[in-house]
Amino acid sequence: MTTFADLNLCPELNATLEALGYREPTPIQCEAIPAILAGHDLIAQAQTGTGKTASFALPIIERLSRQPAAADYHPIRALVLVPTRELAVQVGDNILDYGRLLGLRVISIFGGVRFDNQIRKMKRGADILVATPGRLLDMLRQNKLSLAPLELLVFDEADRMLDLGFSNEIRALLEFMPAQKQTLLFSATLDASVEALAEALLRAPRRISVAPRNAVATGVRQRAYAVDRADKADVLAYLIRGGRWQQTLVFTRTRRRADELCAALIDEGIPACAIHGDKHQRERMAALAAFSAGEIPVLVATDVAARGLDIDRLPQVVNYDLPQQPEDYVHRIGRTGRAGNAGLAVSLVAPDERRLLSAIAELTGRPLQLQPVPVAEDGRLIDGKPLTPKNRAPKSRAPKGAAARAAGKGAKPRRTEPTAKAAPPAAEPKPARSAGRRSLFSK
Ligand code: AMP
């Protein structure tokens, strides 16, 4: 078995890894680190959650720290291109963490925040720059930085970068880089467009694949519940309360649906935040920080905004809408069940989404049985015992005080709820808004 000691990393990096609690390298680290240190180009198929960031960050830090920048200005020697702002921040933070004993300058730049602030950050240069393609290209075109000294180029989540239509920017960026450099390409999926990019950029690359194509992590329990489209918000509120979910990432298809759902949950007394492309970067970062810290129990996101999110031990992911691309299902539910932890992925499937469910099952090679919405009892969701007026009757169960308080933590009181004094103890879990309740009972 390979250990970190076998990977020829410097004592500072080994000490940092020990401090971070990384006991042994993950499979992609075992393969990628020696290949990168030996100077090979690389094409690696790996999803988020496999330890892929460290698999390129550690050897890059190792290489650069062997020849530290001589002057006050740090030329850009390694560039990591990422598809989204969130990933830029996350990857930049990870690299800073890994290299903190070695004095390298690591900077992330991305759109959506003030240009001049980022220019100022770059005044003294950066050994490692993490960037989204658009903002980087703007800076290069305005001669605000130079990639001439570049030694290493990384594409992180190359498939998503191409999905988001960055191929023109990538082509333009390459014009600013030296021909002689080591290129590493990481992608969750290897479709024809990623292979074409690799073909154009990589020289005699080593190939690494750590998970079978489109595999779902084994620790993730998957559930698909049959729900009418109009009931989705109510069913979700019911599941969150009934399952006593404390931290749930919810995916919607559009920005508008994210905002609408967020408002509906807040209306139900469940604090929620939305992140998507229409939100300012500041709002997105604040929402993410509050959710990661457990201050807000529900984060509603579109695929693009949530790409690359790494939330420690995230217990639940919900597909409020099934993704149009089955590959996105794998990306989405890959946010839970990481690093060997258990996770639950719930999909709310409307009748017109059933064909998408079949495409997902075909892609992942795992059948996804459509089930009725389960009964929620004592914080557990009991599958196979469908919700009926009888087992769902609000008056039949006593409230669970702590859970009720936890679910409503920090929220404004529900508009429709009677005051505590006037009302008899409310049922737990509570049914959602009346329109949804009616439709659930009519099943
Ligand atoms: P990534 O695939 O880069 O998004 O990493 C997923 C998570 O695994 C991150 O939270 C890392 O901090 C963590 N991680 C990476 N490498 C290791 C390792 N060798 N041992 C334990 N955790 C790790």
CSV table of C-alpha atoms and ligand atoms in Angstrom, one decimal:
chain,number,residue,atom,x,y,z
A,1,MET,CA,0.0,0.0,0.0
A,2,THR,CA,1.3,3.4,-0.9
A,3,THR,CA,1.8,5.9,1.9
A,4,PHE,CA,2.5,9.6,1.8
A,5,ALA,CA,6.1,8.8,2.8
A,6,ASP,CA,6.5,6.9,-0.5
A,7,LEU,CA,5.5,9.9,-2.6
A,8,ASN,CA,8.7,11.9,-2.2
A,9,LEU,CA,7.1,15.0,-0.8
A,10,CYS,CA,9.1,17.5,1.3
A,11,PRO,CA,8.9,17.4,5.1
A,12,GLU,CA,6.8,20.6,5.2
A,13,LEU,CA,4.1,19.0,3.0
A,14,ASN,CA,4.2,15.8,5.0
A,15,ALA,CA,3.8,17.8,8.2
A,16,THR,CA,0.8,19.7,6.7
A,17,LEU,CA,-0.9,16.5,5.6
A,18,GLU,CA,-0.5,15.0,9.0
A,19,ALA,CA,-1.9,18.2,10.6
A,20,LEU,CA,-4.9,17.9,8.2
A,21,GLY,CA,-5.5,14.4,9.3
A,22,TYR,CA,-4.8,12.8,5.8
A,23,ARG,CA,-3.5,9.4,6.9
A,24,GLU,CA,-2.9,7.9,3.4
A,25,PRO,CA,-3.1,9.0,-0.2
A,26,THR,CA,-6.4,8.4,-2.1
A,27,PRO,CA,-6.1,6.2,-5.2
A,28,ILE,CA,-5.9,9.2,-7.5
A,29,GLN,CA,-3.2,10.7,-5.4
A,30,CYS,CA,-1.2,7.5,-5.5
A,31,GLU,CA,-1.2,7.6,-9.2
A,32,ALA,CA,-1.1,11.3,-10.1
A,33,ILE,CA,1.5,12.6,-7.7
A,34,PRO,CA,4.4,10.5,-9.0
A,35,ALA,CA,3.4,11.1,-12.6
A,36,ILE,CA,3.2,14.8,-12.1
A,37,LEU,CA,6.5,14.9,-10.2
A,38,ALA,CA,8.1,13.0,-13.1
A,39,GLY,CA,7.0,15.8,-15.5
A,40,HIS,CA,4.4,13.9,-17.4
A,41,ASP,CA,1.2,15.4,-18.9
A,42,LEU,CA,-1.9,13.8,-17.5
A,43,ILE,CA,-5.5,13.1,-18.3
A,44,ALA,CA,-7.3,12.0,-15.2
A,45,GLN,CA,-10.9,11.0,-14.9
A,46,ALA,CA,-12.0,11.8,-11.3
A,47,GLN,CA,-14.9,13.3,-9.6
A,48,THR,CA,-15.0,15.8,-6.8
A,49,GLY,CA,-14.6,13.9,-3.5
A,50,THR,CA,-11.8,11.6,-4.7
A,51,GLY,CA,-9.1,13.9,-3.4
A,52,LYS,CA,-8.3,15.2,-6.9
A,53,THR,CA,-7.4,18.7,-5.8
A,54,ALA,CA,-4.6,17.5,-3.6
A,55,SER,CA,-3.5,15.1,-6.4
A,56,PHE,CA,-2.4,18.0,-8.5
A,57,ALA,CA,-1.8,20.6,-5.8
A,58,LEU,CA,0.7,18.6,-3.8
A,59,PRO,CA,3.1,17.8,-6.6
A,60,ILE,CA,2.8,21.4,-8.0
A,61,ILE,CA,3.6,22.9,-4.6
A,62,GLU,CA,6.5,20.4,-4.2
A,63,ARG,CA,7.9,21.3,-7.6
A,64,LEU,CA,7.6,25.1,-7.2
A,65,SER,CA,8.9,25.1,-3.6
A,66,ARG,CA,12.1,23.4,-4.8
A,67,GLN,CA,12.9,26.7,-6.7
A,68,PRO,CA,11.2,29.5,-4.8
A,69,ALA,CA,10.7,32.9,-6.4
A,70,ALA,CA,13.9,35.0,-5.9
A,71,ALA,CA,12.4,38.5,-5.9
A,72,ASP,CA,9.5,40.2,-4.2
A,73,TYR,CA,7.5,39.7,-7.4
A,74,HIS,CA,6.3,36.1,-7.8
A,75,PRO,CA,5.9,35.2,-11.5
A,76,ILE,CA,2.9,32.9,-12.3
A,77,ARG,CA,4.4,29.5,-12.7
A,78,ALA,CA,1.3,27.4,-12.2
A,79,LEU,CA,-2.2,28.1,-13.4
A,80,VAL,CA,-5.3,26.2,-12.4
A,81,LEU,CA,-8.3,26.9,-14.7
A,82,VAL,CA,-11.7,26.2,-13.1
A,83,PRO,CA,-15.2,26.6,-14.4
A,84,THR,CA,-16.9,28.5,-11.6
A,85,ARG,CA,-16.2,31.2,-9.0
A,86,GLU,CA,-17.0,28.8,-6.1
A,87,LEU,CA,-14.5,26.3,-7.3
A,88,ALA,CA,-11.9,29.0,-7.8
A,89,VAL,CA,-12.3,30.0,-4.1
A,90,GLN,CA,-12.4,26.4,-2.9
A,91,VAL,CA,-9.4,25.2,-4.9
A,92,GLY,CA,-7.4,28.3,-4.0
A,93,ASP,CA,-8.2,27.8,-0.3
A,94,ASN,CA,-7.1,24.1,-0.5
A,95,ILE,CA,-3.8,25.0,-2.2
A,96,LEU,CA,-3.1,27.7,0.4
A,97,ASP,CA,-3.8,25.1,3.1
A,98,TYR,CA,-1.5,22.6,1.6
A,99,GLY,CA,1.3,25.0,1.0
A,100,ARG,CA,1.1,27.1,4.2
A,101,LEU,CA,4.5,26.0,5.5
A,102,LEU,CA,6.2,26.8,2.2
A,103,GLY,CA,5.5,30.5,1.7
A,104,LEU,CA,4.1,30.3,-1.8
A,105,ARG,CA,1.8,33.0,-3.0
A,106,VAL,CA,-1.6,31.5,-4.1
A,107,ILE,CA,-4.3,33.8,-5.5
A,108,SER,CA,-7.8,33.1,-7.0
A,109,ILE,CA,-9.3,35.4,-9.5
A,110,PHE,CA,-12.9,35.2,-10.9
A,111,GLY,CA,-15.7,37.3,-12.3
A,112,GLY,CA,-18.4,38.8,-10.3
A,113,VAL,CA,-16.2,40.8,-8.0
A,114,ARG,CA,-14.4,44.1,-8.6
A,115,PHE,CA,-11.7,44.0,-11.2
A,116,ASP,CA,-9.5,46.6,-9.6
A,117,ASN,CA,-9.4,44.7,-6.3
A,118,GLN,CA,-8.2,41.6,-8.1
A,119,ILE,CA,-5.6,43.6,-10.0
A,120,ARG,CA,-4.4,45.0,-6.6
A,121,LYS,CA,-4.1,41.4,-5.3
A,122,MET,CA,-1.9,40.5,-8.2
A,123,LYS,CA,0.5,43.4,-7.7
A,124,ARG,CA,3.2,41.1,-6.2
A,125,GLY,CA,2.3,38.2,-8.5
A,126,ALA,CA,1.4,34.7,-7.5
A,127,ASP,CA,3.3,31.4,-7.8
A,128,ILE,CA,0.0,29.6,-8.3
A,129,LEU,CA,-3.0,31.3,-9.9
A,130,VAL,CA,-6.4,29.8,-9.7
A,131,ALA,CA,-8.8,31.4,-12.2
A,132,THR,CA,-12.0,31.2,-14.2
A,133,PRO,CA,-11.3,31.6,-17.9
A,134,GLY,CA,-13.3,34.8,-18.6
A,135,ARG,CA,-11.8,37.0,-15.9
A,136,LEU,CA,-8.3,35.8,-16.6
A,137,LEU,CA,-8.7,36.6,-20.2
A,138,ASP,CA,-9.8,40.1,-19.5
A,139,MET,CA,-6.8,40.7,-17.3
A,140,LEU,CA,-4.4,39.3,-19.9
A,141,ARG,CA,-5.9,41.4,-22.6
A,142,GLN,CA,-5.4,44.5,-20.5
A,143,ASN,CA,-1.8,43.5,-19.9
A,144,LYS,CA,-2.4,43.2,-16.1
A,145,LEU,CA,-0.5,40.0,-15.8
A,146,SER,CA,1.8,37.7,-17.8
A,147,LEU,CA,1.7,33.9,-18.3
A,148,ALA,CA,5.0,33.8,-20.0
A,149,PRO,CA,6.8,32.1,-17.1
A,150,LEU,CA,4.1,29.4,-16.9
A,151,GLU,CA,5.5,25.9,-16.1
A,152,LEU,CA,2.3,24.0,-15.2
A,153,LEU,CA,-1.3,24.3,-16.5
A,154,VAL,CA,-4.2,22.5,-14.9
A,155,PHE,CA,-7.7,22.1,-16.2
A,156,ASP,CA,-10.0,21.3,-13.3
A,157,GLU,CA,-13.4,20.0,-14.2
A,158,ALA,CA,-12.6,20.3,-17.9
A,159,ASP,CA,-16.0,18.8,-18.9
A,160,ARG,CA,-17.9,21.5,-17.1
A,161,MET,CA,-15.7,24.2,-18.5
A,162,LEU,CA,-16.6,23.0,-22.0
A,163,ASP,CA,-20.3,22.6,-21.0
A,164,LEU,CA,-20.3,26.2,-19.9
A,165,GLY,CA,-19.1,27.2,-23.3
A,166,PHE,CA,-15.6,28.3,-22.4
A,167,SER,CA,-13.9,26.7,-25.4
A,168,ASN,CA,-13.3,30.1,-27.1
A,169,GLU,CA,-11.8,31.5,-24.0
A,170,ILE,CA,-9.6,28.5,-23.5
A,171,ARG,CA,-8.3,28.8,-27.1
A,172,ALA,CA,-7.6,32.5,-26.5
A,173,LEU,CA,-5.9,31.9,-23.2
A,174,LEU,CA,-3.5,29.4,-24.7
A,175,GLU,CA,-2.2,32.2,-26.9
A,176,PHE,CA,-0.8,33.9,-23.8
A,177,MET,CA,1.0,30.8,-22.6
A,178,PRO,CA,4.4,29.3,-23.5
A,179,ALA,CA,4.2,26.2,-25.7
A,180,GLN,CA,6.6,24.4,-23.4
A,181,LYS,CA,4.8,23.5,-20.2
A,182,GLN,CA,3.3,20.5,-18.4
A,183,THR,CA,-0.4,20.2,-18.8
A,184,LEU,CA,-2.8,18.3,-16.5
A,185,LEU,CA,-6.4,17.7,-17.3
A,186,PHE,CA,-9.0,16.6,-14.8
A,187,SER,CA,-12.5,15.8,-15.7
A,188,ALA,CA,-15.4,13.9,-14.1
A,189,THR,CA,-16.5,12.6,-17.5
A,190,LEU,CA,-14.5,11.9,-20.6
A,191,ASP,CA,-16.7,12.6,-23.5
A,192,ALA,CA,-15.7,13.4,-27.1
A,193,SER,CA,-15.2,17.1,-26.5
A,194,VAL,CA,-12.9,16.5,-23.5
A,195,GLU,CA,-10.9,13.9,-25.5
A,196,ALA,CA,-10.6,16.4,-28.3
A,197,LEU,CA,-9.2,19.1,-25.9
A,198,ALA,CA,-6.8,16.5,-24.5
A,199,GLU,CA,-5.7,15.5,-28.0
A,200,ALA,CA,-5.0,19.1,-28.8
A,201,LEU,CA,-3.1,20.0,-25.6
A,202,LEU,CA,-1.4,17.0,-24.1
A,203,ARG,CA,1.8,15.4,-25.1
A,204,ALA,CA,2.1,11.7,-24.5
A,205,PRO,CA,-0.1,11.9,-21.4
A,206,ARG,CA,-0.4,9.4,-18.7
A,207,ARG,CA,-4.0,8.3,-18.3
A,208,ILE,CA,-5.7,7.8,-14.9
A,209,SER,CA,-9.2,6.8,-14.1
A,210,VAL,CA,-10.1,6.3,-10.5
A,211,ALA,CA,-13.8,5.6,-10.5
A,212,PRO,CA,-15.7,3.6,-13.1
A,213,ARG,CA,-17.4,6.0,-15.5
A,214,ASN,CA,-20.3,7.7,-13.9
A,215,ALA,CA,-20.2,5.6,-10.8
A,216,VAL,CA,-22.2,6.7,-7.8
A,217,ALA,CA,-20.3,6.6,-4.5
A,218,THR,CA,-21.2,3.5,-2.6
A,219,GLY,CA,-22.1,5.3,0.6
A,220,VAL,CA,-25.0,7.2,-1.0
A,221,ARG,CA,-28.5,5.8,-0.5
A,222,GLN,CA,-30.6,6.9,-3.5
A,223,ARG,CA,-34.4,7.5,-3.3
A,224,ALA,CA,-36.7,8.7,-6.0
A,225,TYR,CA,-40.2,9.8,-4.8
A,226,ALA,CA,-43.1,10.2,-7.1
A,227,VAL,CA,-44.5,13.7,-6.6
A,228,ASP,CA,-46.8,16.0,-8.5
A,229,ARG,CA,-45.0,19.0,-9.7
A,230,ALA,CA,-47.2,21.4,-7.8
A,231,ASP,CA,-46.6,19.5,-4.5
A,232,LYS,CA,-42.8,19.6,-4.6
A,233,ALA,CA,-42.2,22.5,-2.2
A,234,ASP,CA,-44.7,21.0,0.3
A,235,VAL,CA,-43.2,17.5,0.1
A,236,LEU,CA,-39.7,18.9,0.5
A,237,ALA,CA,-40.7,20.8,3.6
A,238,TYR,CA,-42.4,17.7,5.0
A,239,LEU,CA,-39.3,15.6,4.4
A,240,ILE,CA,-37.0,18.2,5.9
A,241,ARG,CA,-39.1,18.4,9.0
A,242,GLY,CA,-40.0,14.8,9.3
A,243,GLY,CA,-36.5,13.5,8.6
A,244,ARG,CA,-35.1,16.2,10.9
A,245,TRP,CA,-32.6,17.1,8.2
A,246,GLN,CA,-30.2,19.7,9.5
A,247,GLN,CA,-28.2,20.3,6.4
A,248,THR,CA,-29.7,19.8,3.0
A,249,LEU,CA,-28.4,20.9,-0.4
A,250,VAL,CA,-31.3,21.2,-2.9
A,251,PHE,CA,-30.9,21.4,-6.7
A,252,THR,CA,-33.3,23.2,-9.0
A,253,ARG,CA,-33.3,23.4,-12.7
A,254,THR,CA,-33.5,27.2,-13.0
A,255,ARG,CA,-32.6,30.3,-11.0
A,256,ARG,CA,-36.2,31.3,-10.8
A,257,ARG,CA,-37.2,28.0,-9.3
A,258,ALA,CA,-34.4,28.3,-6.8
A,259,ASP,CA,-35.7,31.7,-5.6
A,260,GLU,CA,-39.3,30.5,-5.6
A,261,LEU,CA,-38.4,27.4,-3.6
A,262,CYS,CA,-36.3,29.4,-1.2
A,263,ALA,CA,-39.2,31.8,-0.5
A,264,ALA,CA,-41.7,28.9,-0.1
A,265,LEU,CA,-39.4,27.2,2.5
A,266,ILE,CA,-38.9,30.4,4.4
A,267,ASP,CA,-42.7,30.8,4.3
A,268,GLU,CA,-42.9,27.4,5.9
A,269,GLY,CA,-40.5,28.4,8.7
A,270,ILE,CA,-37.5,26.6,7.3
A,271,PRO,CA,-34.6,29.0,6.9
A,272,ALA,CA,-33.1,28.7,3.4
A,273,CYS,CA,-30.8,30.5,1.0
A,274,ALA,CA,-30.4,30.3,-2.7
A,275,ILE,CA,-27.2,30.5,-4.8
A,276,HIS,CA,-27.2,31.0,-8.5
A,277,GLY,CA,-25.7,33.1,-11.3
A,278,ASP,CA,-28.0,36.1,-10.6
A,279,LYS,CA,-26.7,36.5,-7.1
A,280,HIS,CA,-23.7,38.7,-6.3
A,281,GLN,CA,-20.6,36.9,-5.5
A,282,ARG,CA,-20.7,38.4,-2.0
A,283,GLU,CA,-24.2,36.9,-1.4
A,284,ARG,CA,-23.2,33.5,-2.7
A,285,MET,CA,-20.2,33.4,-0.5
A,286,ALA,CA,-22.2,34.4,2.6
A,287,ALA,CA,-24.9,31.8,1.8
A,288,LEU,CA,-22.3,29.1,1.4
A,289,ALA,CA,-20.5,30.1,4.6
A,290,ALA,CA,-23.7,30.1,6.6
A,291,PHE,CA,-24.8,26.8,5.2
A,292,SER,CA,-21.4,25.1,5.7
A,293,ALA,CA,-21.3,26.3,9.3
A,294,GLY,CA,-24.8,24.8,9.9
A,295,GLU,CA,-26.4,28.2,10.5
A,296,ILE,CA,-28.9,27.7,7.6
A,297,PRO,CA,-30.3,24.2,7.2
A,298,VAL,CA,-31.2,24.5,3.5
A,299,LEU,CA,-29.1,25.7,0.5
A,300,VAL,CA,-31.0,25.8,-2.8
A,301,ALA,CA,-28.7,25.9,-5.8
A,302,THR,CA,-28.6,25.6,-9.6
A,303,ASP,CA,-26.0,23.2,-11.1
A,304,VAL,CA,-23.6,25.8,-12.2
A,305,ALA,CA,-23.5,27.6,-8.8
A,306,ALA,CA,-23.1,24.3,-6.9
A,307,ARG,CA,-20.4,22.8,-9.1
A,308,GLY,CA,-17.4,21.7,-7.0
A,309,LEU,CA,-19.0,22.5,-3.6
A,310,ASP,CA,-17.3,20.5,-0.9
A,311,ILE,CA,-19.2,20.6,2.3
A,312,ASP,CA,-17.8,18.4,5.0
A,313,ARG,CA,-20.1,15.5,5.7
A,314,LEU,CA,-23.1,16.8,3.9
A,315,PRO,CA,-25.8,14.4,4.8
A,316,GLN,CA,-28.6,15.1,2.3
A,317,VAL,CA,-28.8,16.2,-1.4
A,318,VAL,CA,-32.2,16.7,-3.0
A,319,ASN,CA,-33.0,16.8,-6.7
A,320,TYR,CA,-36.0,19.1,-6.5
A,321,ASP,CA,-35.9,18.9,-10.3
A,322,LEU,CA,-34.2,16.1,-12.1
A,323,PRO,CA,-31.3,17.4,-14.2
A,324,GLN,CA,-31.7,17.4,-18.0
A,325,GLN,CA,-28.2,15.8,-18.3
A,326,PRO,CA,-28.0,12.5,-16.5
A,327,GLU,CA,-24.3,13.2,-15.8
A,328,ASP,CA,-25.3,16.1,-13.7
A,329,TYR,CA,-27.2,13.7,-11.4
A,330,VAL,CA,-23.9,12.0,-10.6
A,331,HIS,CA,-22.2,15.4,-10.0
A,332,ARG,CA,-25.0,16.5,-7.8
A,333,ILE,CA,-25.3,13.5,-5.5
A,334,GLY,CA,-21.5,13.4,-5.4
A,335,ARG,CA,-21.8,16.2,-2.9
A,336,THR,CA,-22.9,13.7,-0.3
A,337,GLY,CA,-21.4,10.4,0.9
A,338,ARG,CA,-17.9,11.8,0.6
A,339,ALA,CA,-14.7,10.3,2.1
A,340,GLY,CA,-16.6,7.2,3.2
A,341,ASN,CA,-19.4,9.0,5.0
A,342,ALA,CA,-23.0,7.9,4.5
A,343,GLY,CA,-25.3,10.1,2.4
A,344,LEU,CA,-28.8,10.3,1.2
A,345,ALA,CA,-29.8,11.5,-2.2
A,346,VAL,CA,-33.5,12.2,-2.7
A,347,SER,CA,-35.1,13.0,-6.1
A,348,LEU,CA,-38.6,14.4,-6.3
A,349,VAL,CA,-39.9,13.1,-9.6
A,350,ALA,CA,-42.9,14.6,-11.4
A,351,PRO,CA,-44.7,12.5,-14.0
A,352,ASP,CA,-43.1,14.4,-16.9
A,353,GLU,CA,-39.6,13.7,-15.4
A,354,ARG,CA,-39.8,9.9,-15.4
A,355,ARG,CA,-37.9,9.6,-18.7
A,356,LEU,CA,-35.0,11.5,-17.1
A,357,LEU,CA,-35.0,9.0,-14.3
A,358,SER,CA,-34.6,6.1,-16.7
A,359,ALA,CA,-31.7,7.9,-18.4
A,360,ILE,CA,-30.0,8.3,-15.0
A,361,ALA,CA,-30.5,4.6,-14.1
A,362,GLU,CA,-29.1,3.7,-17.5
A,363,LEU,CA,-26.0,5.9,-17.0
A,364,THR,CA,-25.2,4.8,-13.5
A,365,GLY,CA,-26.1,1.2,-14.1
A,366,ARG,CA,-28.2,1.2,-10.9
A,367,PRO,CA,-32.0,0.9,-11.1
A,368,LEU,CA,-33.8,3.8,-9.4
A,369,GLN,CA,-37.2,2.6,-8.3
A,370,LEU,CA,-39.8,5.3,-8.2
A,371,GLN,CA,-41.5,5.1,-4.7
A,372,PRO,CA,-44.3,6.9,-3.0
A,373,VAL,CA,-43.4,9.7,-0.6
A,374,PRO,CA,-42.5,7.9,2.6
A,375,VAL,CA,-44.0,8.4,6.1
A,376,ALA,CA,-41.8,10.4,8.4
A,377,GLU,CA,-41.7,9.1,11.9
A,378,ASP,CA,-39.4,10.1,14.7
A,379,GLY,CA,-36.9,11.7,12.4
A,380,ARG,CA,-36.8,8.7,10.1
A,381,LEU,CA,-38.3,8.4,6.6
A,382,ILE,CA,-39.9,5.0,6.4
A,383,ASP,CA,-39.8,3.8,2.8
A,384,GLY,CA,-42.4,1.4,1.5
A,385,LYS,CA,-45.0,2.8,3.9
A,386,PRO,CA,-46.6,5.3,1.7
A,387,LEU,CA,-48.2,8.5,2.9
A,388,THR,CA,-51.9,8.1,3.3
A,389,PRO,CA,-54.5,10.3,5.1
A,390,LYS,CA,-54.5,7.7,7.9
A,391,ASN,CA,-50.8,7.5,8.8
A,392,ARG,CA,-50.3,11.2,7.9
A,393,ALA,CA,-53.1,12.6,10.1
A,394,PRO,CA,-51.6,15.6,11.8
A,395,LYS,CA,-53.4,15.1,15.1
A,396,SER,CA,-52.3,11.5,15.6
A,397,ARG,CA,-48.7,12.2,16.7
A,398,ALA,CA,-47.4,14.2,19.5
A,399,PRO,CA,-44.9,17.0,18.8
A,400,LYS,CA,-41.2,16.3,19.3
A,401,GLY,CA,-40.2,19.5,21.0
A,402,ALA,CA,-36.5,19.6,20.3
A,403,ALA,CA,-36.9,18.6,16.7
A,404,ALA,CA,-39.6,21.1,16.1
A,405,ARG,CA,-37.5,23.8,17.6
A,406,ALA,CA,-34.4,22.7,15.6
A,407,ALA,CA,-36.4,22.6,12.3
A,408,GLY,CA,-37.7,26.1,12.9
A,409,LYS,CA,-34.5,27.5,14.2
A,410,GLY,CA,-34.1,31.1,13.6
A,411,ALA,CA,-37.1,31.3,11.3
A,412,LYS,CA,-40.0,33.6,11.5
A,413,PRO,CA,-43.2,32.0,12.8
A,414,ARG,CA,-45.3,30.4,10.1
A,415,ARG,CA,-48.0,32.7,8.9
A,416,THR,CA,-50.7,30.1,9.1
A,417,GLU,CA,-49.7,28.7,12.4
A,418,PRO,CA,-51.8,29.5,15.5
A,419,THR,CA,-49.9,31.0,18.4
A,420,ALA,CA,-48.4,28.6,20.9
A,421,LYS,CA,-50.7,29.6,23.6
A,422,ALA,CA,-53.9,29.3,21.7
A,423,ALA,CA,-53.1,26.1,19.9
A,424,PRO,CA,-53.0,22.5,21.1
A,425,PRO,CA,-49.6,20.8,20.5
A,426,ALA,CA,-49.0,20.7,16.8
A,427,ALA,CA,-48.2,17.5,15.1
A,428,GLU,CA,-44.6,16.6,14.2
A,429,PRO,CA,-43.8,16.5,11.3
A,430,LYS,CA,-46.1,19.2,10.3
A,431,PRO,CA,-47.9,19.0,7.0
A,432,ALA,CA,-46.9,21.7,4.6
A,433,ARG,CA,-49.0,24.5,3.2
A,434,SER,CA,-52.7,23.7,2.8
A,435,ALA,CA,-52.6,23.4,-1.0
A,436,GLY,CA,-50.0,20.8,-0.8
A,437,ARG,CA,-51.6,19.0,2.1
A,438,ARG,CA,-54.8,18.7,0.1
A,439,SER,CA,-53.0,17.2,-2.8
A,440,LEU,CA,-51.0,14.8,-0.6
A,441,PHE,CA,-54.1,13.5,1.0
A,442,SER,CA,-55.8,13.1,-2.3
A,443,LYS,CA,-53.3,10.5,-3.3
B,1,AMP,P1,-11.6,16.8,-3.7
B,1,AMP,O1,-11.8,15.6,-4.5
B,1,AMP,O2,-10.3,17.4,-4.1
B,1,AMP,O3,-12.7,17.7,-3.8
B,1,AMP,O4,-11.4,16.4,-2.2
B,1,AMP,C1,-12.5,15.9,-1.4
B,1,AMP,C2,-12.2,15.9,0.1
B,1,AMP,O5,-11.3,14.9,0.5
B,1,AMP,C3,-11.6,17.3,0.6
B,1,AMP,O6,-12.4,17.7,1.7
B,1,AMP,C4,-10.2,17.0,1.0
B,1,AMP,O7,-9.8,17.8,2.1
B,1,AMP,C5,-10.3,15.5,1.4
B,1,AMP,N1,-9.0,14.7,1.1
B,1,AMP,C6,-8.2,14.8,0.0
B,1,AMP,N2,-7.2,14.0,0.1
B,1,AMP,C7,-7.3,13.3,1.3
B,1,AMP,C8,-6.6,12.2,1.9
B,1,AMP,N3,-5.5,11.7,1.4
B,1,AMP,N4,-7.1,11.8,3.1
B,1,AMP,C9,-8.2,12.3,3.7
B,1,AMP,N5,-9.0,13.3,3.1
B,1,AMP,C10,-8.5,13.8,1.9
